[in-house]
Amino acid sequence: MRKALAEAELALHEGEIPIGAVVVCKDRIIARAHNLTETLTDVTAHAEMQAITMAANELGGKYLTDCTLYVTVEPCPMCAGAIGWAQVPRIIYGAADPKRGFREYAPRVLHPKAESKGGILEEECRQLMQDFFKSRR
Amino acid sequence: MRKALAEAELALHEGEIPIGAVVVCKDRIIARAHNLTETLTDVTAHAEMQAITMAANELGGKYLTDCTLYVTVEPCPMCAGAIGWAQVPRIIYGAADPKRGFREYAPRVLHPKAESKGGILEEECRQLMQDFFKSRR
């Protein structure tokens, strides 16, 4: 999660909503990404989406069945849908997102056997988001 | 929807699940895409996702607030999430997808004011899907 937070900080410096994601496969980081929706002018360029695409590219296969996704904020329904399609079995996130998160809006889109767990480095993940939105006001 | 169907037929010829999408803005087609998940080895390469990215690129802005998205099959939660983020106000689809569609799994992810309507060229859209899955058995 520290590496995902480092990615989120990169996003912050680029004027992006500071969310970072990392995919780990067999103790090795195979993808790291941060939100690039402003830079790419593309709502689909969330950290998780890019990390999933990168990880599949690295592994040479669509399914990430041996992977863990770390992301600094609870995934939105779009990202959770992608995580479900990729059959990621383990999702670890930092800050909860009750207003936009998948648990409220799409609770059944992850793979049925997937586990998700939040609250890891929660305070730091949330603080980055708060700092960003405060600076925008 | 005929143009979206033509895209779905392209997907079929490429061995992809035959789904096509088109984005129309002020009576002009600004994006057309078909499913490329196998070709790109990427679960995120659904027709709608690519069409949204293309349309934003064409317009030079992330939000597709003057657009209509046509897609041959009811969007999944991932795509519906992206459609929501892009604030697409009008979604027209062909065949319903009760097993994977957003209406069952993520009914509140579209923009609150968005309208969605299914059943347009439904039979042809569904037939393409059935032909594909039959050929795979």
Short mmCIF file of C-alpha atoms in Angstrom, two decimals:
data_model
loop_
_atom_site.label_atom_id
_atom_site.label_comp_id
_atom_site.label_asym_id
_atom_site.label_seq_id
_atom_site.Cartn_x
_atom_site.Cartn_y
_atom_site.Cartn_z
CA MET A 1 0.00 0.00 0.00
CA ARG A 2 2.99 2.29 0.52
CA LYS A 3 3.75 1.96 -3.20
CA ALA A 4 0.13 2.73 -4.08
CA LEU A 5 0.33 5.82 -1.86
CA ALA A 6 3.50 6.89 -3.67
CA GLU A 7 1.54 6.62 -6.93
CA ALA A 8 -1.28 8.70 -5.44
CA GLU A 9 1.25 11.38 -4.53
CA LEU A 10 2.45 11.45 -8.13
CA ALA A 11 -1.16 12.03 -9.20
CA LEU A 12 -1.45 14.88 -6.70
CA HIS A 13 1.61 16.60 -8.14
CA GLU A 14 0.07 16.32 -11.59
CA GLY A 15 -3.17 17.97 -10.48
CA GLU A 16 -5.08 14.69 -10.59
CA ILE A 17 -7.41 13.31 -7.91
CA PRO A 18 -4.76 11.48 -5.85
CA ILE A 19 -5.48 7.78 -6.15
CA GLY A 20 -2.83 5.14 -6.78
CA ALA A 21 -2.96 1.41 -7.44
CA VAL A 22 -0.50 -1.44 -7.54
CA VAL A 23 -0.91 -5.06 -8.66
CA VAL A 24 1.15 -7.70 -6.90
CA CYS A 25 1.60 -11.21 -8.31
CA LYS A 26 3.57 -13.79 -6.34
CA ASP A 27 5.32 -11.16 -4.20
CA ARG A 28 6.30 -9.10 -7.21
CA ILE A 29 4.83 -5.74 -8.23
CA ILE A 30 3.76 -6.19 -11.85
CA ALA A 31 1.86 -2.92 -12.34
CA ARG A 32 1.66 0.49 -10.70
CA ALA A 33 -0.50 3.36 -11.86
CA HIS A 34 -2.21 6.53 -10.76
CA ASN A 35 -5.29 8.38 -11.81
CA LEU A 36 -4.80 10.21 -15.12
CA THR A 37 -8.33 11.32 -16.00
CA GLU A 38 -7.36 14.98 -16.43
CA THR A 39 -4.06 14.38 -18.21
CA LEU A 40 -5.65 11.95 -20.67
CA THR A 41 -9.05 13.71 -20.79
CA ASP A 42 -10.59 10.30 -20.20
CA VAL A 43 -12.96 9.29 -17.41
CA THR A 44 -11.86 5.67 -17.80
CA ALA A 45 -8.23 6.43 -16.83
CA HIS A 46 -8.65 5.55 -13.15
CA ALA A 47 -5.61 4.10 -11.37
CA GLU A 48 -7.17 0.64 -11.08
CA MET A 49 -8.16 0.45 -14.76
CA GLN A 50 -4.66 1.25 -15.90
CA ALA A 51 -3.12 -1.13 -13.36
CA ILE A 52 -5.34 -3.98 -14.59
CA THR A 53 -4.44 -3.30 -18.22
CA MET A 54 -0.72 -3.11 -17.35
CA ALA A 55 -0.79 -6.26 -15.25
CA ALA A 56 -2.54 -8.26 -17.99
CA ASN A 57 0.02 -6.97 -20.46
CA GLU A 58 2.86 -7.98 -18.15
CA LEU A 59 1.44 -11.47 -17.59
CA GLY A 60 0.32 -12.02 -21.17
CA GLY A 61 -3.18 -13.04 -20.08
CA LYS A 62 -6.45 -11.29 -19.31
CA TYR A 63 -7.10 -12.93 -15.95
CA LEU A 64 -5.31 -11.82 -12.81
CA THR A 65 -6.24 -14.85 -10.72
CA ASP A 66 -2.97 -14.92 -8.76
CA CYS A 67 -2.88 -11.22 -8.07
CA THR A 68 -3.69 -8.78 -5.29
CA LEU A 69 -4.77 -5.25 -6.16
CA TYR A 70 -3.84 -2.50 -3.72
CA VAL A 71 -5.58 0.84 -4.19
CA THR A 72 -5.59 3.90 -1.96
CA VAL A 73 -9.36 4.50 -2.19
CA GLU A 74 -12.29 2.08 -2.42
CA PRO A 75 -12.88 1.34 -6.12
CA CYS A 76 -15.86 2.84 -7.94
CA PRO A 77 -18.37 0.55 -9.74
CA MET A 78 -16.48 0.92 -13.06
CA CYS A 79 -13.21 -0.22 -11.53
CA ALA A 80 -14.88 -2.91 -9.43
CA GLY A 81 -16.49 -4.20 -12.63
CA ALA A 82 -13.07 -4.40 -14.28
CA ILE A 83 -11.64 -6.10 -11.18
CA GLY A 84 -14.48 -8.61 -11.43
CA TRP A 85 -13.91 -9.28 -15.13
CA ALA A 86 -10.19 -9.78 -14.45
CA GLN A 87 -11.09 -12.22 -11.64
CA VAL A 88 -8.76 -10.52 -9.17
CA PRO A 89 -9.22 -12.61 -6.00
CA ARG A 90 -7.94 -10.07 -3.44
CA ILE A 91 -8.55 -6.32 -3.23
CA ILE A 92 -6.98 -4.21 -0.50
CA TYR A 93 -7.98 -0.56 -0.28
CA GLY A 94 -7.17 2.37 1.98
CA ALA A 95 -9.94 4.91 2.46
CA ALA A 96 -13.60 3.98 2.07
CA ASP A 97 -15.67 5.97 -0.44
CA PRO A 98 -19.29 5.84 0.74
CA LYS A 99 -20.44 8.33 -1.92
CA ARG A 100 -18.92 6.69 -5.00
CA GLY A 101 -17.65 3.30 -3.89
CA PHE A 102 -18.67 -0.08 -5.27
CA ARG A 103 -19.87 -1.40 -1.91
CA GLU A 104 -22.84 0.95 -2.04
CA TYR A 105 -23.50 1.02 -5.79
CA ALA A 106 -22.40 -2.35 -7.14
CA PRO A 107 -21.76 -4.72 -4.24
CA ARG A 108 -21.97 -7.91 -6.33
CA VAL A 109 -19.62 -7.12 -9.22
CA LEU A 110 -16.41 -8.59 -7.83
CA HIS A 111 -15.73 -12.25 -8.55
CA PRO A 112 -17.93 -14.30 -6.18
CA LYS A 113 -14.85 -15.74 -4.43
CA ALA A 114 -12.95 -12.45 -4.22
CA GLU A 115 -12.10 -10.94 -0.86
CA SER A 116 -11.92 -7.20 -0.31
CA LYS A 117 -10.56 -5.41 2.71
CA GLY A 118 -10.40 -1.70 3.46
CA GLY A 119 -8.82 0.52 6.09
CA ILE A 120 -5.16 -0.14 5.25
CA LEU A 121 -3.14 3.09 5.75
CA GLU A 122 -6.61 4.61 5.73
CA GLU A 123 -5.67 7.89 7.37
CA GLU A 124 -2.87 8.70 4.92
CA CYS A 125 -4.96 7.70 1.91
CA ARG A 126 -7.88 9.85 3.07
CA GLN A 127 -5.64 12.79 4.01
CA LEU A 128 -4.25 12.97 0.47
CA MET A 129 -7.79 13.15 -0.92
CA GLN A 130 -8.83 15.80 1.60
CA ASP A 131 -5.74 17.91 0.85
CA PHE A 132 -6.53 17.74 -2.86
CA PHE A 133 -10.16 18.78 -2.54
CA LYS A 134 -9.30 21.49 -0.01
CA SER A 135 -6.76 22.97 -2.45
CA ARG A 136 -9.45 23.06 -5.13
CA ARG A 137 -11.95 25.09 -3.15
CA MET B 1 -27.92 1.13 -33.97
CA ARG B 2 -27.26 -0.26 -37.43
CA LYS B 3 -23.74 1.17 -37.20
CA ALA B 4 -23.26 -0.40 -33.78
CA LEU B 5 -24.40 -3.73 -35.22
CA ALA B 6 -21.88 -3.37 -38.05
CA GLU B 7 -19.20 -2.91 -35.38
CA ALA B 8 -20.44 -6.02 -33.56
CA GLU B 9 -20.12 -7.97 -36.82
CA LEU B 10 -16.51 -6.82 -37.11
CA ALA B 11 -15.90 -8.16 -33.60
CA LEU B 12 -17.46 -11.48 -34.58
CA HIS B 13 -15.12 -11.83 -37.55
CA GLU B 14 -12.19 -11.20 -35.23
CA GLY B 15 -13.26 -13.95 -32.82
CA GLU B 16 -14.44 -11.46 -30.22
CA ILE B 17 -17.73 -11.49 -28.32
CA PRO B 18 -19.81 -9.52 -30.85
CA ILE B 19 -20.71 -6.24 -29.22
CA GLY B 20 -20.46 -2.88 -30.93
CA ALA B 21 -20.95 0.70 -29.79
CA VAL B 22 -21.34 4.09 -31.39
CA VAL B 23 -21.40 7.58 -29.87
CA VAL B 24 -23.50 10.22 -31.59
CA CYS B 25 -23.13 13.93 -30.84
CA LYS B 26 -25.43 16.43 -32.53
CA ASP B 27 -26.40 14.01 -35.32
CA ARG B 28 -22.80 13.10 -36.03
CA ILE B 29 -21.09 9.80 -35.21
CA ILE B 30 -17.99 10.77 -33.26
CA ALA B 31 -16.86 7.31 -32.15
CA ARG B 32 -17.42 3.70 -33.14
CA ALA B 33 -15.83 0.68 -31.54
CA HIS B 34 -16.21 -3.01 -30.94
CA ASN B 35 -15.18 -5.39 -28.23
CA LEU B 36 -11.43 -6.16 -28.36
CA THR B 37 -10.84 -7.99 -25.09
CA GLU B 38 -9.21 -11.00 -26.79
CA THR B 39 -7.17 -9.05 -29.33
CA LEU B 40 -5.81 -6.68 -26.68
CA THR B 41 -5.73 -9.28 -23.86
CA ASP B 42 -7.53 -6.71 -21.74
CA VAL B 43 -10.83 -7.13 -19.91
CA THR B 44 -11.36 -3.37 -20.00
CA ALA B 45 -11.47 -3.23 -23.82
CA HIS B 46 -15.27 -3.44 -24.07
CA ALA B 47 -16.88 -1.61 -26.99
CA GLU B 48 -18.43 1.06 -24.76
CA MET B 49 -15.17 1.83 -22.93
CA GLN B 50 -13.31 2.39 -26.16
CA ALA B 51 -16.15 4.42 -27.64
CA ILE B 52 -16.18 6.70 -24.57
CA THR B 53 -12.42 7.22 -24.72
CA MET B 54 -12.60 7.91 -28.47
CA ALA B 55 -15.52 10.31 -28.15
CA ALA B 56 -13.78 12.31 -25.40
CA ASN B 57 -10.68 12.45 -27.54
CA GLU B 58 -12.71 13.66 -30.50
CA LEU B 59 -14.49 16.33 -28.47
CA GLY B 60 -11.44 17.38 -26.44
CA GLY B 61 -13.34 17.05 -23.15
CA LYS B 62 -14.06 14.26 -20.67
CA TYR B 63 -17.81 14.79 -20.46
CA LEU B 64 -20.17 13.54 -23.14
CA THR B 65 -23.16 15.57 -22.02
CA ASP B 66 -24.52 16.12 -25.54
CA CYS B 67 -24.08 12.55 -26.67
CA THR B 68 -26.10 9.40 -27.14
CA LEU B 69 -24.41 6.03 -26.77
CA TYR B 70 -25.75 3.17 -28.88
CA VAL B 71 -24.61 -0.31 -27.93
CA THR B 72 -25.82 -3.68 -29.16
CA VAL B 73 -26.02 -5.28 -25.71
CA GLU B 74 -26.98 -3.84 -22.32
CA PRO B 75 -23.79 -2.45 -20.71
CA CYS B 76 -22.11 -4.28 -17.84
CA PRO B 77 -21.49 -2.48 -14.51
CA MET B 78 -17.95 -1.48 -15.59
CA CYS B 79 -19.21 0.17 -18.77
CA ALA B 80 -22.23 1.67 -17.05
CA GLY B 81 -19.87 3.16 -14.47
CA ALA B 82 -17.82 4.74 -17.25
CA ILE B 83 -21.02 6.00 -18.92
CA GLY B 84 -21.97 7.55 -15.59
CA TRP B 85 -18.59 9.22 -15.10
CA ALA B 86 -18.79 10.63 -18.65
CA GLN B 87 -22.29 11.94 -17.87
CA VAL B 88 -23.77 10.46 -21.04
CA PRO B 89 -27.44 11.49 -20.86
CA ARG B 90 -28.88 8.92 -23.25
CA ILE B 91 -28.08 5.20 -23.63
CA ILE B 92 -29.79 3.05 -26.24
CA TYR B 93 -29.10 -0.66 -26.24
CA GLY B 94 -30.22 -3.67 -28.23
CA ALA B 95 -30.37 -6.95 -26.32
CA ALA B 96 -30.85 -7.06 -22.56
CA ASP B 97 -28.24 -8.92 -20.51
CA PRO B 98 -29.96 -10.14 -17.35
CA LYS B 99 -26.91 -12.16 -16.22
CA ARG B 100 -24.26 -9.46 -16.56
CA GLY B 101 -26.09 -6.20 -17.22
CA PHE B 102 -25.92 -3.06 -15.12
CA ARG B 103 -29.68 -2.99 -14.47
CA GLU B 104 -29.33 -5.99 -12.18
CA TYR B 105 -25.89 -5.35 -10.71
CA ALA B 106 -25.43 -1.59 -10.61
CA PRO B 107 -28.77 0.09 -11.33
CA ARG B 108 -27.77 3.50 -9.90
CA VAL B 109 -24.43 4.14 -11.63
CA LEU B 110 -25.66 6.10 -14.62
CA HIS B 111 -25.96 9.86 -14.23
CA PRO B 112 -29.15 10.55 -12.21
CA LYS B 113 -30.73 12.36 -15.17
CA ALA B 114 -29.66 9.83 -17.80
CA GLU B 115 -32.25 7.86 -19.74
CA SER B 116 -31.64 4.34 -20.93
CA LYS B 117 -33.73 2.35 -23.34
CA GLY B 118 -33.33 -1.21 -24.55
CA GLY B 119 -34.90 -3.43 -27.19
CA ILE B 120 -33.72 -1.54 -30.27
CA LEU B 121 -32.92 -4.04 -33.06
CA GLU B 122 -33.00 -6.47 -30.17
CA GLU B 123 -33.44 -9.62 -32.19
CA GLU B 124 -30.46 -8.96 -34.46
CA CYS B 125 -28.25 -7.93 -31.55
CA ARG B 126 -29.16 -11.05 -29.60
CA GLN B 127 -28.84 -13.34 -32.60
CA LEU B 128 -25.23 -12.27 -33.15
CA MET B 129 -24.42 -13.13 -29.54
CA GLN B 130 -26.19 -16.49 -29.77
CA ASP B 131 -24.38 -17.36 -33.01
CA PHE B 132 -21.06 -16.55 -31.36
CA PHE B 133 -21.62 -18.64 -28.26
CA LYS B 134 -23.07 -21.52 -30.29
CA SER B 135 -19.94 -21.55 -32.47
CA ARG B 136 -17.81 -21.77 -29.32
CA ARG B 137 -19.46 -24.84 -27.87
#
